[in-house]
PDB file of C-alpha atoms in Angstrom:
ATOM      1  CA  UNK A   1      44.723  41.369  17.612  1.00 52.00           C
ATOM      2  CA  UNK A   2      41.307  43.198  16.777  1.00 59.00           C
ATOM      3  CA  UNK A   3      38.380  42.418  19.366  1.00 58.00           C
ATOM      4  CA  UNK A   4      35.230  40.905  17.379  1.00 58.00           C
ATOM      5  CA  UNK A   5      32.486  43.425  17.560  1.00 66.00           C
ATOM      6  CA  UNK A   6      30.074  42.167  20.723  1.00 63.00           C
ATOM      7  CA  UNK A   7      27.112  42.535  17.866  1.00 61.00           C
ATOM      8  CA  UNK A   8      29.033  40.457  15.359  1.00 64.00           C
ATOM      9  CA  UNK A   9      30.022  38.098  18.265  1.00 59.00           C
ATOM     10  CA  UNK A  10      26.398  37.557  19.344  1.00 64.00           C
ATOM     11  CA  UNK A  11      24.749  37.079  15.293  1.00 60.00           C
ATOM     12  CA  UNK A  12      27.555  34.107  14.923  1.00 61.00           C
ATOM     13  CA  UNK A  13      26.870  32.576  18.284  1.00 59.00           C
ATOM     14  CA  UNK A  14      22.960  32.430  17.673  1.00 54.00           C
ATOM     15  CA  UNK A  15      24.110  30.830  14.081  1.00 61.00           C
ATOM     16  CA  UNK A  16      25.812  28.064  14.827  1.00 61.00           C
ATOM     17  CA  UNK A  17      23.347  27.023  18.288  1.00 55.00           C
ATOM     18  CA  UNK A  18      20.061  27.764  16.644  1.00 54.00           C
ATOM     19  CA  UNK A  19      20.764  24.646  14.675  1.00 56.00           C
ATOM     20  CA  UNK A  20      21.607  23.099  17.247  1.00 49.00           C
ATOM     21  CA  UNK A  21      18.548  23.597  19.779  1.00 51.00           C
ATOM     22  CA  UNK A  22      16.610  22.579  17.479  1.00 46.00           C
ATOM     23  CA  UNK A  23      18.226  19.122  16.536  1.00 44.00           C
ATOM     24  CA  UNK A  24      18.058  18.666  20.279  1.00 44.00           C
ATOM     25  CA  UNK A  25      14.355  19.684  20.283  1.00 44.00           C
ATOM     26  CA  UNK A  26      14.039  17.030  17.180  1.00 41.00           C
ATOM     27  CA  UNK A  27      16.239  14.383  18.617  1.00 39.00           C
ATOM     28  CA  UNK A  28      13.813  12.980  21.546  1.00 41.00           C
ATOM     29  CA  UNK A  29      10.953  12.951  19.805  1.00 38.00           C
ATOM     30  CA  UNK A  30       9.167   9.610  18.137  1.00 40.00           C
ATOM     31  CA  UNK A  31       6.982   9.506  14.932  1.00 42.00           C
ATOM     32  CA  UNK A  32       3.316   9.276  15.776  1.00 45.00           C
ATOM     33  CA  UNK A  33       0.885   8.197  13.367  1.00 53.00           C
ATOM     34  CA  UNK A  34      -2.107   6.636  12.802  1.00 73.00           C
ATOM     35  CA  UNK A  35      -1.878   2.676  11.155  1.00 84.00           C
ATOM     36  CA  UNK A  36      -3.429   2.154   8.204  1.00 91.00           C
ATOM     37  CA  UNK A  37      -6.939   2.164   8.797  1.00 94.00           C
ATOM     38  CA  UNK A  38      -8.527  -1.791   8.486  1.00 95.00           C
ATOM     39  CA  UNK A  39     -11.481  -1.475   6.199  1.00 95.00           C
ATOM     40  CA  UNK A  40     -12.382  -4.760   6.092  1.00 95.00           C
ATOM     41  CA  UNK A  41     -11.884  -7.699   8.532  1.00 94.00           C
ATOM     42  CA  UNK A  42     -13.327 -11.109   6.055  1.00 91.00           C
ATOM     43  CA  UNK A  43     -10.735 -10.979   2.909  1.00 97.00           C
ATOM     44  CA  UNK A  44     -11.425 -14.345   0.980  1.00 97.00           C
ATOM     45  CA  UNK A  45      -8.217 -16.272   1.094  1.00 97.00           C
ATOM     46  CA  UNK A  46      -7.681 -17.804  -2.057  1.00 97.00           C
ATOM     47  CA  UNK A  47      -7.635 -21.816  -1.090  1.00 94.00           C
ATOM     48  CA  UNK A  48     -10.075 -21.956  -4.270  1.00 95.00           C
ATOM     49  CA  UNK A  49      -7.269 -20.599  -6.825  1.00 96.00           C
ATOM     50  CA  UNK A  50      -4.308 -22.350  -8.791  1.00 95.00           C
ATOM     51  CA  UNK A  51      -0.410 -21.206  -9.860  1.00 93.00           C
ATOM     52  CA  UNK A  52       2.061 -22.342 -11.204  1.00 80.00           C
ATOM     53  CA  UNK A  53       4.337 -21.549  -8.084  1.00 84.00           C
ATOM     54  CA  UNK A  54       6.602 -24.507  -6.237  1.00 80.00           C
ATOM     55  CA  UNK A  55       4.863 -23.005  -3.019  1.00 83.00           C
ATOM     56  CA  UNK A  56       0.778 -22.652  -2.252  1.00 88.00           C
ATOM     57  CA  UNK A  57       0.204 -18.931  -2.783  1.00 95.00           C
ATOM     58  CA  UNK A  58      -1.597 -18.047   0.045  1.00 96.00           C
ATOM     59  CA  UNK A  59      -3.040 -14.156   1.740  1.00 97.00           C
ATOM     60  CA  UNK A  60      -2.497 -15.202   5.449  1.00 97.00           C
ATOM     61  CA  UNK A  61       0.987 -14.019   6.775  1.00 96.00           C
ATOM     62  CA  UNK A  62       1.436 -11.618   3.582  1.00 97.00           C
ATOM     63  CA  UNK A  63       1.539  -8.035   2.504  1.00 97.00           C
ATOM     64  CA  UNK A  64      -0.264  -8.095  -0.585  1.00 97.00           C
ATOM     65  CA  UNK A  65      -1.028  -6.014  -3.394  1.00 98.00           C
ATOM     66  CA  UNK A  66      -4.343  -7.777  -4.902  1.00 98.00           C
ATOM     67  CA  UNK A  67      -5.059  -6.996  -8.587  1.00 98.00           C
ATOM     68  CA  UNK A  68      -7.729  -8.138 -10.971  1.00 98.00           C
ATOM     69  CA  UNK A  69      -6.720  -7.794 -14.500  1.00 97.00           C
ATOM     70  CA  UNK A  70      -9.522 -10.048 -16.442  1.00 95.00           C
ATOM     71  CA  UNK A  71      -9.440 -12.764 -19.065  1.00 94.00           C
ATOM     72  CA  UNK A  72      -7.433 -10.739 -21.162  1.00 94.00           C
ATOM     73  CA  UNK A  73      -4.378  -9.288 -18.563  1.00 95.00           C
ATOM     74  CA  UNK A  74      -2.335  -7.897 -21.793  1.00 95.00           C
ATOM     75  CA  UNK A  75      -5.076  -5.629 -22.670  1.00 95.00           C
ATOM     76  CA  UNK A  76      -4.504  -3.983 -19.323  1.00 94.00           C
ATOM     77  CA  UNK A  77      -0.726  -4.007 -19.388  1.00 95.00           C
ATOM     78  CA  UNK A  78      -0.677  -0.402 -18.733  1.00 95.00           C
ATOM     79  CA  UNK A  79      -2.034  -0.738 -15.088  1.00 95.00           C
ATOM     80  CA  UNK A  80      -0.134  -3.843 -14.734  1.00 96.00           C
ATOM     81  CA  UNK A  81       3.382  -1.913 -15.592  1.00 95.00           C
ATOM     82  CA  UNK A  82       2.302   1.340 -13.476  1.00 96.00           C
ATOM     83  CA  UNK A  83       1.908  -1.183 -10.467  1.00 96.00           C
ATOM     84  CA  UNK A  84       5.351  -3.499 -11.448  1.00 95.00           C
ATOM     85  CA  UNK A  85       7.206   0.038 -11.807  1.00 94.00           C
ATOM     86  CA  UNK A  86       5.552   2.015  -8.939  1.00 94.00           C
ATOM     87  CA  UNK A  87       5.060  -0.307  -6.625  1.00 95.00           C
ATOM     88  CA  UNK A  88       6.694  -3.816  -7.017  1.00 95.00           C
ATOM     89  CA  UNK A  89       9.848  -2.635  -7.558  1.00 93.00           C
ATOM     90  CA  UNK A  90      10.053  -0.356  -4.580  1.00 93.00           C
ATOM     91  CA  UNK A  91       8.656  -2.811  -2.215  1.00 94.00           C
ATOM     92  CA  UNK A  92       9.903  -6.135  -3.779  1.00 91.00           C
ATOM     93  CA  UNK A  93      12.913  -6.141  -1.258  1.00 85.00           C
ATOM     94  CA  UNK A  94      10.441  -6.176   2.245  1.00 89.00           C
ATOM     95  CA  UNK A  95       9.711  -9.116   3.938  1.00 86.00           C
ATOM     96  CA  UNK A  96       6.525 -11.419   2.954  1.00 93.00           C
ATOM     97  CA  UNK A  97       5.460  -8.828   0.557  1.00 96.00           C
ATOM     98  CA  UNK A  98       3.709 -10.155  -2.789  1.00 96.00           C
ATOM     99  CA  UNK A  99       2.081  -8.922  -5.542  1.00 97.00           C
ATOM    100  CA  UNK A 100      -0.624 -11.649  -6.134  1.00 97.00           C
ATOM    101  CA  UNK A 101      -2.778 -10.637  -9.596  1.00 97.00           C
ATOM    102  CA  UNK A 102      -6.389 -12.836  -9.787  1.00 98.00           C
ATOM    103  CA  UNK A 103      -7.149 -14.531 -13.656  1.00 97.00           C
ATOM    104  CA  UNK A 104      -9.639 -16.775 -14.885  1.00 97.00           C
ATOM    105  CA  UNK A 105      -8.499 -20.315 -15.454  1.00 96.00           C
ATOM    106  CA  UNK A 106      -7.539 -20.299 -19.513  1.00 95.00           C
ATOM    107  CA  UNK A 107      -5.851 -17.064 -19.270  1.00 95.00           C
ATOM    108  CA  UNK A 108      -2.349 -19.051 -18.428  1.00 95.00           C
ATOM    109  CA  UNK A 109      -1.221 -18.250 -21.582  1.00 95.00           C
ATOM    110  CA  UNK A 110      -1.893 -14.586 -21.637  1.00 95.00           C
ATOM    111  CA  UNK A 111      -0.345 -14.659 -18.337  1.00 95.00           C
ATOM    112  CA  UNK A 112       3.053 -15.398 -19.517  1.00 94.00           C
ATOM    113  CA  UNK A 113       2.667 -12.748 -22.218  1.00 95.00           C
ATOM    114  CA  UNK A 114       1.777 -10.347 -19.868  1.00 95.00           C
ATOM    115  CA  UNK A 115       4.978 -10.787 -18.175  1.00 93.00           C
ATOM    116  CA  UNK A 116       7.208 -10.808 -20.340  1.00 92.00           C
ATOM    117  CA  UNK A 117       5.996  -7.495 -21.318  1.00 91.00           C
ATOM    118  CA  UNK A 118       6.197  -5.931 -18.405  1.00 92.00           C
ATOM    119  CA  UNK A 119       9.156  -7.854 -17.025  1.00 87.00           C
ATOM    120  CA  UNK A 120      13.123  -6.033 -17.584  1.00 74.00           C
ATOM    121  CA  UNK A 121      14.611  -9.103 -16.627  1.00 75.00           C
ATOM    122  CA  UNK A 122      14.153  -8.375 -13.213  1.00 81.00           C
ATOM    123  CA  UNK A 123      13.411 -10.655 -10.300  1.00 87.00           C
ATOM    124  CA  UNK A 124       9.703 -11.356 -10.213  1.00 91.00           C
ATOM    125  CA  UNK A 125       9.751 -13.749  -7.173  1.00 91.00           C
ATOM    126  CA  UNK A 126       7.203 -12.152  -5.308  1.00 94.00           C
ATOM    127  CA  UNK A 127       4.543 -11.413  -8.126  1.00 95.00           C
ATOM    128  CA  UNK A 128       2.719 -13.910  -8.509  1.00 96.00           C
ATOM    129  CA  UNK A 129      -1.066 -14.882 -10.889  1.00 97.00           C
ATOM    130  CA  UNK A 130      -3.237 -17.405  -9.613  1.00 97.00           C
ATOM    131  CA  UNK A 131      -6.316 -18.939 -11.638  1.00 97.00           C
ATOM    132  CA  UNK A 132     -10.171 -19.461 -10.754  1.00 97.00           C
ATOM    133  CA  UNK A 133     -13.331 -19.719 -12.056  1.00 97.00           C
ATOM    134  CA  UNK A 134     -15.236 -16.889 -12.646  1.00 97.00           C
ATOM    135  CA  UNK A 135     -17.970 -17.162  -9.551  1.00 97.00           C
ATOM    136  CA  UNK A 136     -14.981 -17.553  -7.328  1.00 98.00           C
ATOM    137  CA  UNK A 137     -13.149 -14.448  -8.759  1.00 98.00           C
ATOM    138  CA  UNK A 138     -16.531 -12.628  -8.261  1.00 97.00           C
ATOM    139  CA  UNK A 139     -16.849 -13.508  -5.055  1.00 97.00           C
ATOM    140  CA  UNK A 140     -13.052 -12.877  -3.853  1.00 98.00           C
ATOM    141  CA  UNK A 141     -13.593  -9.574  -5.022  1.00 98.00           C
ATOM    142  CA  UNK A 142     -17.212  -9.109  -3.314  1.00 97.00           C
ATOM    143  CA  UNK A 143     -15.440 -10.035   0.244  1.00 97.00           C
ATOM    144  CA  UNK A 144     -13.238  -6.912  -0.341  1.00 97.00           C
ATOM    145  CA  UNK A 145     -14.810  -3.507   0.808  1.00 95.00           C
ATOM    146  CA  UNK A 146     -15.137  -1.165  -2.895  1.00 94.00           C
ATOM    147  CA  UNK A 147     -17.179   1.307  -4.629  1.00 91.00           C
ATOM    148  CA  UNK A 148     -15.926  -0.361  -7.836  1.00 92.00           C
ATOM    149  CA  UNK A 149     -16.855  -3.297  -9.777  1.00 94.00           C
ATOM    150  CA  UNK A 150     -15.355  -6.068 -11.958  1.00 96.00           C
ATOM    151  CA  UNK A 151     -16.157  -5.913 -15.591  1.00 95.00           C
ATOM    152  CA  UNK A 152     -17.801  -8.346 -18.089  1.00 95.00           C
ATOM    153  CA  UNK A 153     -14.225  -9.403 -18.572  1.00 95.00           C
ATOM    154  CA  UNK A 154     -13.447  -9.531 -14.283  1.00 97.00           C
ATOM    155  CA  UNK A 155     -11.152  -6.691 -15.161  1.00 97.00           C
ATOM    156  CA  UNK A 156     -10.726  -3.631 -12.768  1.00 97.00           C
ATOM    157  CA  UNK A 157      -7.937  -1.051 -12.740  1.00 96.00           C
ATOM    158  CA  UNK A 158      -8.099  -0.796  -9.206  1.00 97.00           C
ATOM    159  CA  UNK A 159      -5.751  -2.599  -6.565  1.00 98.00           C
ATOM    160  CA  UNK A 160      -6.093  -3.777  -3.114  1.00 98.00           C
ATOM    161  CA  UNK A 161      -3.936  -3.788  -0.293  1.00 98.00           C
ATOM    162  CA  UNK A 162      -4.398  -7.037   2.403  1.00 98.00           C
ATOM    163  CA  UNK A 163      -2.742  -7.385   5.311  1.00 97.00           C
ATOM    164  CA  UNK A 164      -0.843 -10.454   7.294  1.00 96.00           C
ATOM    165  CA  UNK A 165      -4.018 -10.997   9.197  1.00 96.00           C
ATOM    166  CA  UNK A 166      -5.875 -11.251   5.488  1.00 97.00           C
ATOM    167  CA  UNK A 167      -7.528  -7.705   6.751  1.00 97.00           C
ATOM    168  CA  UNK A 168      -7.800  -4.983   3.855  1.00 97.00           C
ATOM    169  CA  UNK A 169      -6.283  -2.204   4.798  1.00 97.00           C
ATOM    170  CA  UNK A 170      -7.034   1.613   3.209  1.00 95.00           C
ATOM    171  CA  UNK A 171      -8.172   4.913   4.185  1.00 93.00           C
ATOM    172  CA  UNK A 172     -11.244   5.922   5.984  1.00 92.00           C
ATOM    173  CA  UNK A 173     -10.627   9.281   5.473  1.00 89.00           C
ATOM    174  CA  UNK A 174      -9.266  10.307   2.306  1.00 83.00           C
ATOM    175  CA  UNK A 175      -9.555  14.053   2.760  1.00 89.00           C
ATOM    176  CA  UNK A 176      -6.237  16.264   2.187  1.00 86.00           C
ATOM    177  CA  UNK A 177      -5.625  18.861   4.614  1.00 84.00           C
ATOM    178  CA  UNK A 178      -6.969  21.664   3.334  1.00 87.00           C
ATOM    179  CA  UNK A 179     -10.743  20.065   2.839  1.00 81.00           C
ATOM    180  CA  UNK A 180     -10.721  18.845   6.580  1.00 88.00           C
ATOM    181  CA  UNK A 181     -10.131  22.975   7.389  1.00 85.00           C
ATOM    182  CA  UNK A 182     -13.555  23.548   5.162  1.00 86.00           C
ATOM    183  CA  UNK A 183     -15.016  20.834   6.531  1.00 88.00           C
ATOM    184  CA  UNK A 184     -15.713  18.575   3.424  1.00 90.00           C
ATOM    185  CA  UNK A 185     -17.620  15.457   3.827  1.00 90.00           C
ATOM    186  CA  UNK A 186     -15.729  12.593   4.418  1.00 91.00           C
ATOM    187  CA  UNK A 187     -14.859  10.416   1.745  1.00 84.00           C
ATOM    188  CA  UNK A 188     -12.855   6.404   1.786  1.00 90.00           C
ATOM    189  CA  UNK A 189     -10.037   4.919   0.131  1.00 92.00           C
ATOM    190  CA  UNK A 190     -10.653   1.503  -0.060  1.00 95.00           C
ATOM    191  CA  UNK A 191      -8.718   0.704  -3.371  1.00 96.00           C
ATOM    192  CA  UNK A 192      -6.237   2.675  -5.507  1.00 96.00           C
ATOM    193  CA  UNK A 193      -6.267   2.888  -9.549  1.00 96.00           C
ATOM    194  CA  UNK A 194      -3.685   1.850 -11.191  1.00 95.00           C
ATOM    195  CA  UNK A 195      -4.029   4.168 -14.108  1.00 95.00           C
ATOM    196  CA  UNK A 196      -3.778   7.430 -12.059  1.00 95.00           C
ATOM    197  CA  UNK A 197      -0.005   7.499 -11.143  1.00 95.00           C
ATOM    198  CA  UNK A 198       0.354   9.712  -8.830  1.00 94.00           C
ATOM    199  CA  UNK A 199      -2.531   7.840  -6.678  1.00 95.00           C
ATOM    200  CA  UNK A 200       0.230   4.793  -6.768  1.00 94.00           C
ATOM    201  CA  UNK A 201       3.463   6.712  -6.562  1.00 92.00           C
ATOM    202  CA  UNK A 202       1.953   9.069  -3.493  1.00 91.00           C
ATOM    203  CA  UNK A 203      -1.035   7.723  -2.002  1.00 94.00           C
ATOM    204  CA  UNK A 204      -0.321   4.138  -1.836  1.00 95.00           C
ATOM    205  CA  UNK A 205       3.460   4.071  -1.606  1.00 94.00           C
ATOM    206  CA  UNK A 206       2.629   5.893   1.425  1.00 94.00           C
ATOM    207  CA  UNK A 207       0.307   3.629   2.913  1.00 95.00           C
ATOM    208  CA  UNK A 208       2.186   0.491   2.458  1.00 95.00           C
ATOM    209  CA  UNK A 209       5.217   2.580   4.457  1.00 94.00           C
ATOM    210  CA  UNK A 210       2.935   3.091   6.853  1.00 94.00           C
ATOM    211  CA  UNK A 211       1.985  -0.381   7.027  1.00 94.00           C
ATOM    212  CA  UNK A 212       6.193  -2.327   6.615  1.00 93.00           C
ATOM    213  CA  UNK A 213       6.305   0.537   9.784  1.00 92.00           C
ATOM    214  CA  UNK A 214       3.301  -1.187  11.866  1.00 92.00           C
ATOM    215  CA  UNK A 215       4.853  -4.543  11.329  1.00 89.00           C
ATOM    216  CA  UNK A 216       8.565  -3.562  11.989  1.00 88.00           C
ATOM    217  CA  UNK A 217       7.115  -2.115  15.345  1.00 87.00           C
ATOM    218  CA  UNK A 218       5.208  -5.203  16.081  1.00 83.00           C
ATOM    219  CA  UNK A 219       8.355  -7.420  15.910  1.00 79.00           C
ATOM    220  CA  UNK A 220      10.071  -4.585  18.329  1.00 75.00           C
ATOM    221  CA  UNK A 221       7.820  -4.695  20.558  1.00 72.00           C
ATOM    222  CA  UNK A 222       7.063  -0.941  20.517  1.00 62.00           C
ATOM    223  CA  UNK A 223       3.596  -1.089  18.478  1.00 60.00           C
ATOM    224  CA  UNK A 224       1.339   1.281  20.252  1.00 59.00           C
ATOM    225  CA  UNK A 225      -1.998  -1.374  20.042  1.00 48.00           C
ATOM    226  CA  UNK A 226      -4.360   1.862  21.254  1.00 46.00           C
ATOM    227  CA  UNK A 227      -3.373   3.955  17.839  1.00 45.00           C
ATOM    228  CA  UNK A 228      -6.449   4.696  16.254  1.00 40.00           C
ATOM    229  CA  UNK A 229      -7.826   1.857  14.114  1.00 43.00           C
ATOM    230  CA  UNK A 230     -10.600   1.387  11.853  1.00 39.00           C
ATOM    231  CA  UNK A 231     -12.506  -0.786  14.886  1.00 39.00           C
ATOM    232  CA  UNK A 232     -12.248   2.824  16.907  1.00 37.00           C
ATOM    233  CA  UNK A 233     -14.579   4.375  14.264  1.00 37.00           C
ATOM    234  CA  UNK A 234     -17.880   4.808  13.605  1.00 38.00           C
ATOM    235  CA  UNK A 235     -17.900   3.976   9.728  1.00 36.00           C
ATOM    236  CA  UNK A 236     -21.533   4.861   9.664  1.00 34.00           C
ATOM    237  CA  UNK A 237     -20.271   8.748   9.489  1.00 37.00           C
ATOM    238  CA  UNK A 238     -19.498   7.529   5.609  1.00 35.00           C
TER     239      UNK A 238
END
């Protein structure tokens, strides 16, 4: 039998435990990241608002997606199927998460039209509308930290994510990689439109991963509670 050349010998043996030093290098290591940054600690819960759910839809003990889609919701069904596509039906499946979207009262109508247009017969459990007058809509949406601003019609593309604790959650840095190397100013995100998809599909898909990760720490006890938080900064830099 032919002896392997030594050369040929040593190119195979690097090969096959290259790989493998470096799935050992991988394999003791633990995610680190920084939780989704709380932007705002006094969300309104919405004790003032009506559904037509069995149960009280309530903020407190929730992940929630918080929309505002206006007294007429089937104008804006495009922002209301980017988030049912994008979001609710990658997320539907967690625990305690919702989709809860804000109306006027007299909208109940256009509510159910709205649904059924943007409903494939899927389950729809956790996305829910509730109903209020317009001073309490205005000022639900004034408790939430935003550079935007309801319409004449209380409509705005833009969605919120609130926390169990009823704490908005979001981004105090927004800045991609490459504008933190040129030293951009620093800019927030404290909402995330609906109409630019790949703000939903990227952005925020990440940043409710981020947050089902907090939470599934939290019940595991292995939540690191000195992470860097939105308390930790000084939001004045903004």
């Amino acid at each position: 039998m032919r002896k392997m050349p030594l050369k040929t010998a040593l190119v195979l043996g690097v090969l096959f435990f290259l790989p493998v030093i470096f799935l050992l290098f991988l394999y003791p290591s633990t995610h680190n990241y920084n939780p989704l940054e709380i932007v705002d600690n006094e969300v309104n819960e919405l004790q003032l608002f009506v559904s037509d759910s069995e149960v009280p839809i309530q903020l407190q003990d929730h992940i929630t997606i918080l929309g505002f889609l206006g007294n007429e919701p089937v104008d804006n069904a495009i922002a209301a199927s980017n988030l049912k596509e994008l979001v609710y039906d990658k997320f539907k499946g967690f625990k305690k998460f919702q989709i809860v979207i804000v109306l006027p009262k007299g909208s109940e109508h256009e509510a159910a039209q709205l649904q059924k247009e943007i409903n494939n017969y899927d389950d729809m459990r956790f996305w829910h509308y509730v109903f209020g007058e317009p001073n309490d809509i205005k000022s639900l949406f004034n408790s939430l930290k935003t550079e935007e601003a309801l319409d004449d019609n209380l409509f705005t593309d833009h969605v919120f994510i609130v926390d169990k604790d009823i704490k908005q959650r979001g981004r105090l840095d927004d800045r991609e990689d490459n504008e933190k190397e040129t030293q951009k100013a620093i800019f927030p995100l404290y909402s995330y439109d609906c109409i630019e998809v790949a703000e939903i599909k990227n952005k925020m898909s990440d940043d409710l991963r981020i947050l089902f990760t907090e939470y599934r720490q939290k019940r595991k006890g292995k939540f690191d509670s000195s992470s860097r938080r939105a308390e930790d900064l000084n939001t004045n830099e903004l």
